[in-house]
Amino acid sequence: MNHKTMKNLISCFVDPTDSRILMEITARKTATAKELAKALPDIPQASLYRHLGKMVKCGVLKIAEERPVRALVEKVYAMDMDTAQDIPRLLEENRGDVYMSLFAQFSAALMGEFADYAARDDINILKDGSGFSTGPIAVNLEELEDLMLKIGELTAPYRTPEQAAKPGRKMHSLAIIVTPPKEGGEQT
């Protein structure tokens, strides 16, 4: 994913209609315009097609398949990023564009969870145990690896099927994001 396409993707996340379309496609992996229209009935059909066309043209979406349906061809849309990229190869190739694509997909999935929650009638933000925050930490690579292992150890007992089956438990996703270091920061 080049810099221009990444800027287009960020613009799509900011646009409410584009964002909803992207979240729906991310959740489904692929979707036709008909499936999207059914899932997003408040988006007029002409607008839906216009947004899909724009996102294909700017490289955010791709046409994954074309299916003949009677006398027409139905397009199947997907995110235009290689989601099958394996992590060891990503680390070996050290490609920023692939890394950013994976982060965009991660972000879209996370936004989808928040959007689903926000659309419910029965939410209670204070009592449902949802939230997000950010705070700086100053660590070297060894300390960061140690911290991530400790977080993994702390959360391990809560990630079991037995824990989920206990009464009163609700499923949450815990997302931990370690941002890249700031440019010009001390490197040790």
mmCIF file of N, CA, C and O in Angstrom, residues 13 19-29 104-125 128-132 170-177:
data_model
loop_
_atom_site.group_PDB
_atom_site.id
_atom_site.type_symbol
_atom_site.label_atom_id
_atom_site.label_comp_id
_atom_site.label_asym_id
_atom_site.label_seq_id
_atom_site.Cartn_x
_atom_site.Cartn_y
_atom_site.Cartn_z
ATOM 1 N N PHE A 13 -11.782 6.236 6.584
ATOM 2 C CA PHE A 13 -12.128 6.032 7.981
ATOM 3 C C PHE A 13 -12.806 7.265 8.564
ATOM 4 O O PHE A 13 -13.641 7.163 9.451
ATOM 5 N N SER A 19 -16.610 4.692 6.152
ATOM 6 C CA SER A 19 -16.199 3.937 7.337
ATOM 7 C C SER A 19 -17.148 2.773 7.606
ATOM 8 O O SER A 19 -16.711 1.658 7.883
ATOM 9 N N ARG A 20 -18.430 3.010 7.509
ATOM 10 C CA ARG A 20 -19.409 1.936 7.743
ATOM 11 C C ARG A 20 -19.283 0.840 6.683
ATOM 12 O O ARG A 20 -19.379 -0.350 7.001
ATOM 13 N N ILE A 21 -19.070 1.245 5.440
ATOM 14 C CA ILE A 21 -18.892 0.257 4.364
ATOM 15 C C ILE A 21 -17.629 -0.566 4.623
ATOM 16 O O ILE A 21 -17.647 -1.801 4.518
ATOM 17 N N LEU A 22 -16.541 0.101 4.983
ATOM 18 C CA LEU A 22 -15.287 -0.612 5.259
ATOM 19 C C LEU A 22 -15.434 -1.584 6.423
ATOM 20 O O LEU A 22 -14.942 -2.708 6.373
ATOM 21 N N MET A 23 -16.109 -1.147 7.494
ATOM 22 C CA MET A 23 -16.297 -2.033 8.645
ATOM 23 C C MET A 23 -17.120 -3.259 8.272
ATOM 24 O O MET A 23 -16.820 -4.369 8.701
ATOM 25 N N GLU A 24 -18.146 -3.055 7.445
ATOM 26 C CA GLU A 24 -18.985 -4.187 7.026
ATOM 27 C C GLU A 24 -18.182 -5.158 6.160
ATOM 28 O O GLU A 24 -18.261 -6.376 6.339
ATOM 29 N N ILE A 25 -17.395 -4.635 5.235
ATOM 30 C CA ILE A 25 -16.580 -5.502 4.379
ATOM 31 C C ILE A 25 -15.508 -6.197 5.210
ATOM 32 O O ILE A 25 -15.249 -7.391 5.019
ATOM 33 N N THR A 26 -14.902 -5.499 6.149
ATOM 34 C CA THR A 26 -13.891 -6.118 7.009
ATOM 35 C C THR A 26 -14.494 -7.259 7.821
ATOM 36 O O THR A 26 -13.895 -8.334 7.930
ATOM 37 N N ALA A 27 -15.688 -7.056 8.347
ATOM 38 C CA ALA A 27 -16.346 -8.103 9.145
ATOM 39 C C ALA A 27 -16.676 -9.327 8.301
ATOM 40 O O ALA A 27 -16.558 -10.458 8.761
ATOM 41 N N ARG A 28 -17.072 -9.097 7.049
ATOM 42 C CA ARG A 28 -17.482 -10.192 6.173
ATOM 43 C C ARG A 28 -16.333 -10.785 5.360
ATOM 44 O O ARG A 28 -16.489 -11.822 4.741
ATOM 45 N N LYS A 29 -15.242 -10.079 5.240
ATOM 46 C CA LYS A 29 -14.102 -10.396 4.362
ATOM 47 C C LYS A 29 -14.394 -9.974 2.918
ATOM 48 O O LYS A 29 -13.560 -9.374 2.279
ATOM 49 N N ALA A 104 -4.253 -1.119 9.570
ATOM 50 C CA ALA A 104 -5.535 -0.579 9.097
ATOM 51 C C ALA A 104 -6.635 -1.625 9.241
ATOM 52 O O ALA A 104 -7.756 -1.306 9.662
ATOM 53 N N GLN A 105 -6.327 -2.872 8.911
ATOM 54 C CA GLN A 105 -7.321 -3.931 9.052
ATOM 55 C C GLN A 105 -7.657 -4.149 10.533
ATOM 56 O O GLN A 105 -8.823 -4.300 10.896
ATOM 57 N N PHE A 106 -6.646 -4.158 11.386
ATOM 58 C CA PHE A 106 -6.850 -4.282 12.826
ATOM 59 C C PHE A 106 -7.743 -3.151 13.328
ATOM 60 O O PHE A 106 -8.704 -3.363 14.061
ATOM 61 N N SER A 107 -7.448 -1.923 12.900
ATOM 62 C CA SER A 107 -8.220 -0.750 13.324
ATOM 63 C C SER A 107 -9.665 -0.846 12.858
ATOM 64 O O SER A 107 -10.589 -0.510 13.607
ATOM 65 N N ALA A 108 -9.866 -1.296 11.621
ATOM 66 C CA ALA A 108 -11.229 -1.418 11.095
ATOM 67 C C ALA A 108 -12.026 -2.441 11.891
ATOM 68 O O ALA A 108 -13.199 -2.219 12.206
ATOM 69 N N ALA A 109 -11.404 -3.554 12.243
ATOM 70 C CA ALA A 109 -12.101 -4.574 13.030
ATOM 71 C C ALA A 109 -12.444 -4.033 14.418
ATOM 72 O O ALA A 109 -13.555 -4.251 14.922
ATOM 73 N N LEU A 110 -11.529 -3.303 15.018
ATOM 74 C CA LEU A 110 -11.771 -2.723 16.329
ATOM 75 C C LEU A 110 -12.874 -1.667 16.256
ATOM 76 O O LEU A 110 -13.768 -1.627 17.102
ATOM 77 N N MET A 111 -12.841 -0.836 15.231
ATOM 78 C CA MET A 111 -13.899 0.160 15.040
ATOM 79 C C MET A 111 -15.253 -0.523 14.858
ATOM 80 O O MET A 111 -16.272 -0.029 15.332
ATOM 81 N N GLY A 112 -15.255 -1.667 14.187
ATOM 82 C CA GLY A 112 -16.493 -2.426 14.004
ATOM 83 C C GLY A 112 -17.091 -2.866 15.329
ATOM 84 O O GLY A 112 -18.310 -2.789 15.533
ATOM 85 N N GLU A 113 -16.247 -3.311 16.256
ATOM 86 C CA GLU A 113 -16.744 -3.718 17.569
ATOM 87 C C GLU A 113 -17.360 -2.533 18.301
ATOM 88 O O GLU A 113 -18.428 -2.652 18.918
ATOM 89 N N PHE A 114 -16.699 -1.380 18.252
ATOM 90 C CA PHE A 114 -17.243 -0.190 18.904
ATOM 91 C C PHE A 114 -18.516 0.286 18.216
ATOM 92 O O PHE A 114 -19.461 0.711 18.878
ATOM 93 N N ALA A 115 -18.561 0.203 16.889
ATOM 94 C CA ALA A 115 -19.760 0.627 16.150
ATOM 95 C C ALA A 115 -20.944 -0.276 16.490
ATOM 96 O O ALA A 115 -22.065 0.223 16.690
ATOM 97 N N ASP A 116 -20.715 -1.584 16.565
ATOM 98 C CA ASP A 116 -21.790 -2.507 16.937
ATOM 99 C C ASP A 116 -22.319 -2.181 18.330
ATOM 100 O O ASP A 116 -23.529 -2.157 18.564
ATOM 101 N N TYR A 117 -21.411 -1.927 19.250
ATOM 102 C CA TYR A 117 -21.808 -1.582 20.614
ATOM 103 C C TYR A 117 -22.593 -0.270 20.634
ATOM 104 O O TYR A 117 -23.655 -0.179 21.242
ATOM 105 N N ALA A 118 -22.072 0.755 19.979
ATOM 106 C CA ALA A 118 -22.709 2.077 19.983
ATOM 107 C C ALA A 118 -24.089 2.063 19.340
ATOM 108 O O ALA A 118 -24.941 2.890 19.667
ATOM 109 N N ALA A 119 -24.347 1.109 18.447
ATOM 110 C CA ALA A 119 -25.636 1.035 17.759
ATOM 111 C C ALA A 119 -26.712 0.351 18.600
ATOM 112 O O ALA A 119 -27.896 0.427 18.266
ATOM 113 N N ARG A 120 -26.305 -0.317 19.683
ATOM 114 C CA ARG A 120 -27.280 -0.999 20.531
ATOM 115 C C ARG A 120 -28.083 0.010 21.335
ATOM 116 O O ARG A 120 -27.604 1.094 21.665
ATOM 117 N N ASP A 121 -29.290 -0.356 21.708
ATOM 118 C CA ASP A 121 -30.150 0.508 22.523
ATOM 119 C C ASP A 121 -29.868 0.389 24.019
ATOM 120 O O ASP A 121 -30.243 1.256 24.791
ATOM 121 N N ASP A 122 -29.222 -0.700 24.416
ATOM 122 C CA ASP A 122 -29.094 -0.999 25.843
ATOM 123 C C ASP A 122 -27.702 -0.717 26.417
ATOM 124 O O ASP A 122 -27.319 -1.294 27.423
ATOM 125 N N ILE A 123 -26.925 0.177 25.808
ATOM 126 C CA ILE A 123 -25.560 0.376 26.301
ATOM 127 C C ILE A 123 -25.547 1.170 27.602
ATOM 128 O O ILE A 123 -26.437 1.959 27.885
ATOM 129 N N ASN A 124 -24.512 0.883 28.389
ATOM 130 C CA ASN A 124 -24.232 1.651 29.591
ATOM 131 C C ASN A 124 -22.714 1.779 29.645
ATOM 132 O O ASN A 124 -22.019 0.900 30.162
ATOM 133 N N ILE A 125 -22.219 2.857 29.098
ATOM 134 C CA ILE A 125 -20.772 3.021 28.922
ATOM 135 C C ILE A 125 -20.028 2.848 30.232
ATOM 136 O O ILE A 125 -18.980 2.203 30.280
ATOM 137 N N ASP A 128 -20.595 -1.110 31.420
ATOM 138 C CA ASP A 128 -20.321 -2.224 30.507
ATOM 139 C C ASP A 128 -18.846 -2.601 30.443
ATOM 140 O O ASP A 128 -18.490 -3.586 29.794
ATOM 141 N N GLY A 129 -17.984 -1.841 31.075
ATOM 142 C CA GLY A 129 -16.566 -2.214 31.096
ATOM 143 C C GLY A 129 -15.866 -1.944 29.782
ATOM 144 O O GLY A 129 -14.992 -2.700 29.380
ATOM 145 N N SER A 130 -16.268 -0.901 29.107
ATOM 146 C CA SER A 130 -15.628 -0.544 27.845
ATOM 147 C C SER A 130 -14.915 0.783 28.018
ATOM 148 O O SER A 130 -15.319 1.619 28.819
ATOM 149 N N GLY A 131 -13.870 0.983 27.273
ATOM 150 C CA GLY A 131 -13.163 2.255 27.330
ATOM 151 C C GLY A 131 -11.866 2.168 26.565
ATOM 152 O O GLY A 131 -11.497 1.130 26.039
ATOM 153 N N PHE A 132 -11.186 3.279 26.522
ATOM 154 C CA PHE A 132 -9.884 3.317 25.868
ATOM 155 C C PHE A 132 -9.097 4.482 26.439
ATOM 156 O O PHE A 132 -9.657 5.462 26.919
ATOM 157 N N LYS A 170 -18.970 -11.530 30.450
ATOM 158 C CA LYS A 170 -19.254 -11.016 29.112
ATOM 159 C C LYS A 170 -17.948 -10.987 28.342
ATOM 160 O O LYS A 170 -16.888 -10.722 28.910
ATOM 161 N N MET A 171 -18.039 -11.241 27.054
ATOM 162 C CA MET A 171 -16.844 -11.262 26.225
ATOM 163 C C MET A 171 -16.457 -9.838 25.839
ATOM 164 O O MET A 171 -17.276 -9.055 25.382
ATOM 165 N N HIS A 172 -15.203 -9.500 26.045
ATOM 166 C CA HIS A 172 -14.603 -8.222 25.636
ATOM 167 C C HIS A 172 -13.386 -8.560 24.780
ATOM 168 O O HIS A 172 -12.873 -9.668 24.834
ATOM 169 N N SER A 173 -12.903 -7.601 24.023
ATOM 170 C CA SER A 173 -11.610 -7.722 23.357
ATOM 171 C C SER A 173 -10.685 -6.722 24.020
ATOM 172 O O SER A 173 -11.054 -5.566 24.226
ATOM 173 N N LEU A 174 -9.505 -7.171 24.383
ATOM 174 C CA LEU A 174 -8.511 -6.291 24.962
ATOM 175 C C LEU A 174 -7.468 -6.034 23.882
ATOM 176 O O LEU A 174 -6.776 -6.956 23.449
ATOM 177 N N ALA A 175 -7.401 -4.821 23.408
ATOM 178 C CA ALA A 175 -6.445 -4.460 22.357
ATOM 179 C C ALA A 175 -5.313 -3.670 22.984
ATOM 180 O O ALA A 175 -5.541 -2.683 23.680
ATOM 181 N N ILE A 176 -4.113 -4.123 22.761
ATOM 182 C CA ILE A 176 -2.942 -3.410 23.249
ATOM 183 C C ILE A 176 -2.153 -2.976 22.024
ATOM 184 O O ILE A 176 -1.783 -3.798 21.188
ATOM 185 N N ILE A 177 -1.923 -1.705 21.928
ATOM 186 C CA ILE A 177 -1.192 -1.165 20.792
ATOM 187 C C ILE A 177 0.075 -0.513 21.314
ATOM 188 O O ILE A 177 0.017 0.359 22.176
#
